[in-house]
Amino acid sequence: EAQVTQNPRYLITVTGKKLTVTCSQNMNHEYMSWYRQDPGLGLRQIYYSMNVEVTDKGDVPEGYKVSRKEKRNFPLILESPSPNQTSLYFCASSKGTSEETQYFGPGTRLLVL
Amino acid sequence: GESVGLHLPTLSVQEGDNSIINCAYSNSASDYFIWYKQESGKGPQFIIDIRSNMDKRQGQRVTVLLNKTVKHLSLQIAATQPGDSAVYFCAENRAGGYNKLIFGAGTRLAVHP
């Protein structure tokens, strides 16, 4: 089944404790992206990757890092989480051209205490 | 339940009626538009898309209308069913660039029996 998977689905952590949220897609998509979703603000892009070893900032990159060492994986790293990073996070992927639909993972709900 | 739907405009309809969800997009240069459906606890799910060289596109029970003059997008759902209850997002993809989606804030559709 073609899908985007994320782990963990739920995470509670404390301020300053590094964490990684994994994202994997099995559709051989070149483009991958991370979004956060907050009440009243919709989905906002954090980082994106056009292909392996190619990443760039989205609209809200502060406090996040990403890497793209393999085509299928695009982990999101929070080196020192803060409470304002409490949110619902979605990974998405697409074939890569500007008119290709992005497919979303199931989401990771993060609470930073 | 999910908190992402708080503070969203809500459209309430009776089962069997037609629903119309509206969206104003921001950039006249956007050339590709998508409607997503997000059910509680899930990631956004693709419904239908339309390119800027079209003004109407039909799917199964759904129709998207695009009015570029006033930068307006609408999603029509025929014979709305309880399973259609969700938050609906429109997204625009800016022309000429990478696959970056700009999402609207969303509209909650509540279907009553």
PDB file of C-alpha atoms in Angstrom:
ATOM      1  CA  GLU A   1       0.000   0.000   0.000  1.00  0.00           C
ATOM      2  CA  ALA A   2       1.300   3.413  -1.004  1.00  0.00           C
ATOM      3  CA  GLN A   3       1.676   5.485   2.107  1.00  0.00           C
ATOM      4  CA  VAL A   4       3.557   7.987   4.211  1.00  0.00           C
ATOM      5  CA  THR A   5       4.342   6.800   7.725  1.00  0.00           C
ATOM      6  CA  GLN A   6       5.390   8.788  10.761  1.00  0.00           C
ATOM      7  CA  ASN A   7       6.715   7.751  14.134  1.00  0.00           C
ATOM      8  CA  PRO A   8       5.927   8.264  16.871  1.00  0.00           C
ATOM      9  CA  ARG A   9       2.267   9.208  16.568  1.00  0.00           C
ATOM     10  CA  TYR A  10       2.199  10.777  20.010  1.00  0.00           C
ATOM     11  CA  LEU A  11       5.061  12.161  22.062  1.00  0.00           C
ATOM     12  CA  ILE A  12       5.329  13.982  25.367  1.00  0.00           C
ATOM     13  CA  THR A  13       8.721  15.422  26.196  1.00  0.00           C
ATOM     14  CA  VAL A  14      10.371  18.121  28.274  1.00  0.00           C
ATOM     15  CA  THR A  15      12.029  21.342  27.238  1.00  0.00           C
ATOM     16  CA  GLY A  16      15.523  20.854  25.893  1.00  0.00           C
ATOM     17  CA  LYS A  17      15.432  17.097  25.350  1.00  0.00           C
ATOM     18  CA  LYS A  18      16.385  16.363  21.753  1.00  0.00           C
ATOM     19  CA  LEU A  19      13.907  14.359  19.736  1.00  0.00           C
ATOM     20  CA  THR A  20      13.465  13.031  16.220  1.00  0.00           C
ATOM     21  CA  VAL A  21      10.242  12.344  14.376  1.00  0.00           C
ATOM     22  CA  THR A  22      10.713   9.932  11.523  1.00  0.00           C
ATOM     23  CA  CYS A  23       8.954  10.041   8.171  1.00  0.00           C
ATOM     24  CA  SER A  24       9.093   7.429   5.461  1.00  0.00           C
ATOM     25  CA  GLN A  25       7.355   7.059   2.103  1.00  0.00           C
ATOM     26  CA  ASN A  26       7.216   4.021  -0.172  1.00  0.00           C
ATOM     27  CA  MET A  27       6.151   5.781  -3.374  1.00  0.00           C
ATOM     28  CA  ASN A  28       9.625   6.694  -4.642  1.00  0.00           C
ATOM     29  CA  HIS A  29       8.681  10.357  -4.357  1.00  0.00           C
ATOM     30  CA  GLU A  30      11.389  12.950  -4.806  1.00  0.00           C
ATOM     31  CA  TYR A  31       9.727  15.737  -2.856  1.00  0.00           C
ATOM     32  CA  MET A  32       9.110  15.558   0.891  1.00  0.00           C
ATOM     33  CA  SER A  33       7.993  18.183   3.326  1.00  0.00           C
ATOM     34  CA  TRP A  34       7.183  18.803   6.978  1.00  0.00           C
ATOM     35  CA  TYR A  35       4.248  20.885   8.204  1.00  0.00           C
ATOM     36  CA  ARG A  36       2.957  21.878  11.565  1.00  0.00           C
ATOM     37  CA  GLN A  37      -0.707  22.429  12.251  1.00  0.00           C
ATOM     38  CA  ASP A  38      -1.934  24.741  14.963  1.00  0.00           C
ATOM     39  CA  PRO A  39      -5.483  25.880  15.840  1.00  0.00           C
ATOM     40  CA  GLY A  40      -6.551  28.812  13.696  1.00  0.00           C
ATOM     41  CA  LEU A  41      -3.307  28.822  11.705  1.00  0.00           C
ATOM     42  CA  GLY A  42      -3.819  25.919   9.344  1.00  0.00           C
ATOM     43  CA  LEU A  43      -0.831  24.013   8.013  1.00  0.00           C
ATOM     44  CA  ARG A  44       2.495  25.800   7.803  1.00  0.00           C
ATOM     45  CA  GLN A  45       5.552  24.420   6.084  1.00  0.00           C
ATOM     46  CA  ILE A  46       8.658  23.872   8.216  1.00  0.00           C
ATOM     47  CA  TYR A  47      11.192  22.381   5.780  1.00  0.00           C
ATOM     48  CA  TYR A  48      11.101  20.674   2.451  1.00  0.00           C
ATOM     49  CA  SER A  49      13.384  18.530   0.332  1.00  0.00           C
ATOM     50  CA  MET A  50      13.473  18.377  -3.441  1.00  0.00           C
ATOM     51  CA  ASN A  51      15.637  15.260  -3.490  1.00  0.00           C
ATOM     52  CA  VAL A  52      18.344  13.397  -1.613  1.00  0.00           C
ATOM     53  CA  GLU A  53      20.764  15.792   0.094  1.00  0.00           C
ATOM     54  CA  VAL A  54      18.692  18.798  -1.008  1.00  0.00           C
ATOM     55  CA  THR A  55      16.736  20.552   1.733  1.00  0.00           C
ATOM     56  CA  ASP A  56      15.487  24.083   2.264  1.00  0.00           C
ATOM     57  CA  LYS A  57      13.566  26.168   4.758  1.00  0.00           C
ATOM     58  CA  GLY A  58       9.838  26.605   4.629  1.00  0.00           C
ATOM     59  CA  ASP A  59       7.852  29.298   6.391  1.00  0.00           C
ATOM     60  CA  VAL A  60       8.550  28.347  10.017  1.00  0.00           C
ATOM     61  CA  PRO A  61      11.964  26.615  10.182  1.00  0.00           C
ATOM     62  CA  GLU A  62      13.235  28.058  13.467  1.00  0.00           C
ATOM     63  CA  GLY A  63      14.028  25.383  16.031  1.00  0.00           C
ATOM     64  CA  TYR A  64      13.950  22.517  13.549  1.00  0.00           C
ATOM     65  CA  LYS A  65      16.433  20.557  11.476  1.00  0.00           C
ATOM     66  CA  VAL A  66      15.952  17.969   8.780  1.00  0.00           C
ATOM     67  CA  SER A  67      18.080  15.583   6.759  1.00  0.00           C
ATOM     68  CA  ARG A  68      17.545  13.667   3.549  1.00  0.00           C
ATOM     69  CA  LYS A  69      20.184  10.981   3.273  1.00  0.00           C
ATOM     70  CA  GLU A  70      17.865   8.525   1.552  1.00  0.00           C
ATOM     71  CA  LYS A  71      15.017   9.129  -0.840  1.00  0.00           C
ATOM     72  CA  ARG A  72      12.397   7.435   1.295  1.00  0.00           C
ATOM     73  CA  ASN A  73      13.213   9.028   4.675  1.00  0.00           C
ATOM     74  CA  PHE A  74      12.952  12.610   5.877  1.00  0.00           C
ATOM     75  CA  PRO A  75      13.343  12.892   9.661  1.00  0.00           C
ATOM     76  CA  LEU A  76      12.455  16.050  11.574  1.00  0.00           C
ATOM     77  CA  ILE A  77      14.829  16.903  14.394  1.00  0.00           C
ATOM     78  CA  LEU A  78      14.158  19.172  17.342  1.00  0.00           C
ATOM     79  CA  GLU A  79      17.549  19.751  18.945  1.00  0.00           C
ATOM     80  CA  SER A  80      16.189  21.615  21.961  1.00  0.00           C
ATOM     81  CA  PRO A  81      12.391  21.515  22.011  1.00  0.00           C
ATOM     82  CA  SER A  82      10.460  24.351  23.572  1.00  0.00           C
ATOM     83  CA  PRO A  83       6.790  24.581  24.601  1.00  0.00           C
ATOM     84  CA  ASN A  84       5.954  26.699  21.527  1.00  0.00           C
ATOM     85  CA  GLN A  85       6.785  23.650  19.419  1.00  0.00           C
ATOM     86  CA  THR A  86       3.835  21.808  20.908  1.00  0.00           C
ATOM     87  CA  SER A  87       1.834  21.066  17.793  1.00  0.00           C
ATOM     88  CA  LEU A  88       0.545  18.487  15.345  1.00  0.00           C
ATOM     89  CA  TYR A  89       3.166  17.613  12.741  1.00  0.00           C
ATOM     90  CA  PHE A  90       2.597  16.187   9.286  1.00  0.00           C
ATOM     91  CA  CYS A  91       5.030  14.797   6.788  1.00  0.00           C
ATOM     92  CA  ALA A  92       4.064  14.837   3.109  1.00  0.00           C
ATOM     93  CA  SER A  93       5.528  13.622  -0.152  1.00  0.00           C
ATOM     94  CA  SER A  94       4.936  14.050  -3.856  1.00  0.00           C
ATOM     95  CA  LYS A  95       6.536  13.200  -7.171  1.00  0.00           C
ATOM     96  CA  GLY A  96       8.172  16.574  -7.221  1.00  0.00           C
ATOM     97  CA  THR A  97       6.797  18.711  -9.994  1.00  0.00           C
ATOM     98  CA  SER A  98       4.857  21.851  -9.162  1.00  0.00           C
ATOM     99  CA  GLU A  99       1.519  20.306 -10.072  1.00  0.00           C
ATOM    100  CA  GLU A 100       1.689  17.084  -8.183  1.00  0.00           C
ATOM    101  CA  THR A 101      -0.540  16.349  -5.253  1.00  0.00           C
ATOM    102  CA  GLN A 102       1.133  15.952  -1.889  1.00  0.00           C
ATOM    103  CA  TYR A 103       0.237  12.903   0.163  1.00  0.00           C
ATOM    104  CA  PHE A 104       0.222  13.265   3.919  1.00  0.00           C
ATOM    105  CA  GLY A 105       1.194  11.005   6.765  1.00  0.00           C
ATOM    106  CA  PRO A 106      -1.116  10.386   9.748  1.00  0.00           C
ATOM    107  CA  GLY A 107       0.464  13.044  11.935  1.00  0.00           C
ATOM    108  CA  THR A 108       2.534  13.223  15.108  1.00  0.00           C
ATOM    109  CA  ARG A 109       1.122  15.021  18.095  1.00  0.00           C
ATOM    110  CA  LEU A 110       3.906  16.554  20.179  1.00  0.00           C
ATOM    111  CA  LEU A 111       3.585  18.052  23.638  1.00  0.00           C
ATOM    112  CA  VAL A 112       6.616  19.854  25.053  1.00  0.00           C
ATOM    113  CA  LEU A 113       6.384  20.522  28.785  1.00  0.00           C
TER     114      LEU A 113
ATOM    115  CA  GLY B   1     -10.438  14.640  19.768  1.00  0.00           C
ATOM    116  CA  GLU B   2      -8.208  16.865  17.722  1.00  0.00           C
ATOM    117  CA  SER B   3      -7.857  20.514  18.643  1.00  0.00           C
ATOM    118  CA  VAL B   4      -6.886  21.697  15.189  1.00  0.00           C
ATOM    119  CA  GLY B   5     -10.508  22.383  14.327  1.00  0.00           C
ATOM    120  CA  LEU B   6     -11.045  24.948  17.065  1.00  0.00           C
ATOM    121  CA  HIS B   7     -11.953  28.455  15.953  1.00  0.00           C
ATOM    122  CA  LEU B   8     -12.753  27.333  12.406  1.00  0.00           C
ATOM    123  CA  PRO B   9     -15.788  28.535  10.489  1.00  0.00           C
ATOM    124  CA  THR B  10     -18.377  25.792  10.461  1.00  0.00           C
ATOM    125  CA  LEU B  11     -20.859  24.825   7.791  1.00  0.00           C
ATOM    126  CA  SER B  12     -23.770  22.763   9.081  1.00  0.00           C
ATOM    127  CA  VAL B  13     -25.885  20.848   6.570  1.00  0.00           C
ATOM    128  CA  GLN B  14     -28.550  18.214   6.623  1.00  0.00           C
ATOM    129  CA  GLU B  15     -27.742  14.780   5.296  1.00  0.00           C
ATOM    130  CA  GLY B  16     -28.683  14.604   1.641  1.00  0.00           C
ATOM    131  CA  ASP B  17     -28.332  18.332   1.000  1.00  0.00           C
ATOM    132  CA  ASN B  18     -25.611  19.811  -1.184  1.00  0.00           C
ATOM    133  CA  SER B  19     -22.695  21.560   0.514  1.00  0.00           C
ATOM    134  CA  ILE B  20     -20.630  24.449  -0.787  1.00  0.00           C
ATOM    135  CA  ILE B  21     -17.355  25.314   0.887  1.00  0.00           C
ATOM    136  CA  ASN B  22     -15.620  28.494  -0.190  1.00  0.00           C
ATOM    137  CA  CYS B  23     -12.016  29.582  -0.197  1.00  0.00           C
ATOM    138  CA  ALA B  24     -10.256  32.799  -1.163  1.00  0.00           C
ATOM    139  CA  TYR B  25      -6.679  32.328  -2.282  1.00  0.00           C
ATOM    140  CA  SER B  26      -3.950  34.866  -2.013  1.00  0.00           C
ATOM    141  CA  ASN B  27      -1.712  34.813  -5.059  1.00  0.00           C
ATOM    142  CA  SER B  28      -2.888  35.536  -8.583  1.00  0.00           C
ATOM    143  CA  ALA B  29       0.197  33.699  -9.878  1.00  0.00           C
ATOM    144  CA  SER B  30      -0.880  30.384  -8.322  1.00  0.00           C
ATOM    145  CA  ASP B  31      -1.509  27.811 -11.005  1.00  0.00           C
ATOM    146  CA  TYR B  32      -2.673  24.704  -9.196  1.00  0.00           C
ATOM    147  CA  PHE B  33      -5.256  24.272  -6.473  1.00  0.00           C
ATOM    148  CA  ILE B  34      -6.188  21.350  -4.285  1.00  0.00           C
ATOM    149  CA  TRP B  35      -8.927  20.525  -1.829  1.00  0.00           C
ATOM    150  CA  TYR B  36      -8.050  18.345   1.129  1.00  0.00           C
ATOM    151  CA  LYS B  37     -10.309  16.662   3.664  1.00  0.00           C
ATOM    152  CA  GLN B  38      -9.063  16.097   7.193  1.00  0.00           C
ATOM    153  CA  GLU B  39     -10.943  13.786   9.496  1.00  0.00           C
ATOM    154  CA  SER B  40     -10.328  13.773  13.203  1.00  0.00           C
ATOM    155  CA  GLY B  41      -7.045  12.080  14.047  1.00  0.00           C
ATOM    156  CA  LYS B  42      -5.898  11.770  10.449  1.00  0.00           C
ATOM    157  CA  GLY B  43      -3.720  13.588   7.980  1.00  0.00           C
ATOM    158  CA  PRO B  44      -5.144  15.682   5.134  1.00  0.00           C
ATOM    159  CA  GLN B  45      -6.521  13.524   2.349  1.00  0.00           C
ATOM    160  CA  PHE B  46      -6.611  14.605  -1.293  1.00  0.00           C
ATOM    161  CA  ILE B  47     -10.117  15.164  -2.679  1.00  0.00           C
ATOM    162  CA  ILE B  48      -9.811  16.963  -5.988  1.00  0.00           C
ATOM    163  CA  ASP B  49      -7.518  19.374  -7.794  1.00  0.00           C
ATOM    164  CA  ILE B  50      -7.803  21.918 -10.566  1.00  0.00           C
ATOM    165  CA  ARG B  51      -5.308  23.731 -12.738  1.00  0.00           C
ATOM    166  CA  SER B  52      -5.505  27.409 -13.495  1.00  0.00           C
ATOM    167  CA  ASN B  53      -6.404  26.834 -17.152  1.00  0.00           C
ATOM    168  CA  MET B  54      -9.721  25.335 -16.036  1.00  0.00           C
ATOM    169  CA  ASP B  55     -12.714  26.834 -14.254  1.00  0.00           C
ATOM    170  CA  LYS B  56     -14.516  23.660 -13.279  1.00  0.00           C
ATOM    171  CA  ARG B  57     -13.644  20.080 -12.561  1.00  0.00           C
ATOM    172  CA  GLN B  58     -15.879  17.255 -11.425  1.00  0.00           C
ATOM    173  CA  GLY B  59     -15.157  14.162  -9.444  1.00  0.00           C
ATOM    174  CA  GLN B  60     -17.321  11.660  -7.725  1.00  0.00           C
ATOM    175  CA  ARG B  61     -19.950  13.716  -5.849  1.00  0.00           C
ATOM    176  CA  VAL B  62     -17.552  16.665  -5.730  1.00  0.00           C
ATOM    177  CA  THR B  63     -17.053  19.631  -8.015  1.00  0.00           C
ATOM    178  CA  VAL B  64     -14.422  22.329  -7.753  1.00  0.00           C
ATOM    179  CA  LEU B  65     -15.010  25.761  -9.256  1.00  0.00           C
ATOM    180  CA  LEU B  66     -12.234  28.258  -9.850  1.00  0.00           C
ATOM    181  CA  ASN B  67     -12.806  31.971 -10.407  1.00  0.00           C
ATOM    182  CA  LYS B  68      -9.442  33.546 -11.128  1.00  0.00           C
ATOM    183  CA  THR B  69     -10.906  37.014 -11.533  1.00  0.00           C
ATOM    184  CA  VAL B  70     -11.778  37.219  -7.860  1.00  0.00           C
ATOM    185  CA  LYS B  71      -9.289  34.581  -6.672  1.00  0.00           C
ATOM    186  CA  HIS B  72     -12.009  32.318  -5.353  1.00  0.00           C
ATOM    187  CA  LEU B  73     -12.239  28.563  -5.126  1.00  0.00           C
ATOM    188  CA  SER B  74     -15.222  26.500  -4.088  1.00  0.00           C
ATOM    189  CA  LEU B  75     -15.879  22.852  -3.334  1.00  0.00           C
ATOM    190  CA  GLN B  76     -19.352  21.500  -3.925  1.00  0.00           C
ATOM    191  CA  ILE B  77     -20.349  18.198  -2.370  1.00  0.00           C
ATOM    192  CA  ALA B  78     -23.518  16.624  -3.695  1.00  0.00           C
ATOM    193  CA  ALA B  79     -25.866  14.648  -1.448  1.00  0.00           C
ATOM    194  CA  THR B  80     -23.749  15.227   1.635  1.00  0.00           C
ATOM    195  CA  GLN B  81     -23.332  12.192   3.865  1.00  0.00           C
ATOM    196  CA  PRO B  82     -22.342  11.828   7.531  1.00  0.00           C
ATOM    197  CA  GLY B  83     -18.975  10.499   6.366  1.00  0.00           C
ATOM    198  CA  ASP B  84     -18.303  13.864   4.760  1.00  0.00           C
ATOM    199  CA  SER B  85     -18.059  15.490   8.188  1.00  0.00           C
ATOM    200  CA  ALA B  86     -14.500  16.789   8.442  1.00  0.00           C
ATOM    201  CA  VAL B  87     -12.366  19.897   8.115  1.00  0.00           C
ATOM    202  CA  TYR B  88     -11.794  20.935   4.511  1.00  0.00           C
ATOM    203  CA  PHE B  89      -8.730  22.863   3.380  1.00  0.00           C
ATOM    204  CA  CYS B  90      -8.014  24.540   0.110  1.00  0.00           C
ATOM    205  CA  ALA B  91      -4.383  24.838  -0.942  1.00  0.00           C
ATOM    206  CA  GLU B  92      -2.684  26.802  -3.697  1.00  0.00           C
ATOM    207  CA  ASN B  93       0.588  25.991  -5.401  1.00  0.00           C
ATOM    208  CA  ARG B  94       2.618  28.942  -6.582  1.00  0.00           C
ATOM    209  CA  ALA B  95       3.542  28.976 -10.226  1.00  0.00           C
ATOM    210  CA  GLY B  96       6.991  28.208 -11.517  1.00  0.00           C
ATOM    211  CA  GLY B  97       8.523  26.934  -8.369  1.00  0.00           C
ATOM    212  CA  TYR B  98       8.842  23.906  -6.230  1.00  0.00           C
ATOM    213  CA  ASN B  99       5.903  22.018  -4.867  1.00  0.00           C
ATOM    214  CA  LYS B 100       5.009  24.358  -2.012  1.00  0.00           C
ATOM    215  CA  LEU B 101       1.433  24.421  -0.869  1.00  0.00           C
ATOM    216  CA  ILE B 102      -0.125  27.421   0.848  1.00  0.00           C
ATOM    217  CA  PHE B 103      -3.077  26.254   2.922  1.00  0.00           C
ATOM    218  CA  GLY B 104      -6.187  28.101   3.909  1.00  0.00           C
ATOM    219  CA  ALA B 105      -7.320  28.002   7.527  1.00  0.00           C
ATOM    220  CA  GLY B 106      -9.988  25.394   6.820  1.00  0.00           C
ATOM    221  CA  THR B 107     -13.748  25.018   7.162  1.00  0.00           C
ATOM    222  CA  ARG B 108     -15.451  22.465   9.348  1.00  0.00           C
ATOM    223  CA  LEU B 109     -18.347  20.641   7.687  1.00  0.00           C
ATOM    224  CA  ALA B 110     -20.887  19.177  10.100  1.00  0.00           C
ATOM    225  CA  VAL B 111     -23.487  16.870   8.591  1.00  0.00           C
ATOM    226  CA  HIS B 112     -26.635  16.298  10.620  1.00  0.00           C
ATOM    227  CA  PRO B 113     -28.994  13.362  10.104  1.00  0.00           C
TER     228      PRO B 113
END
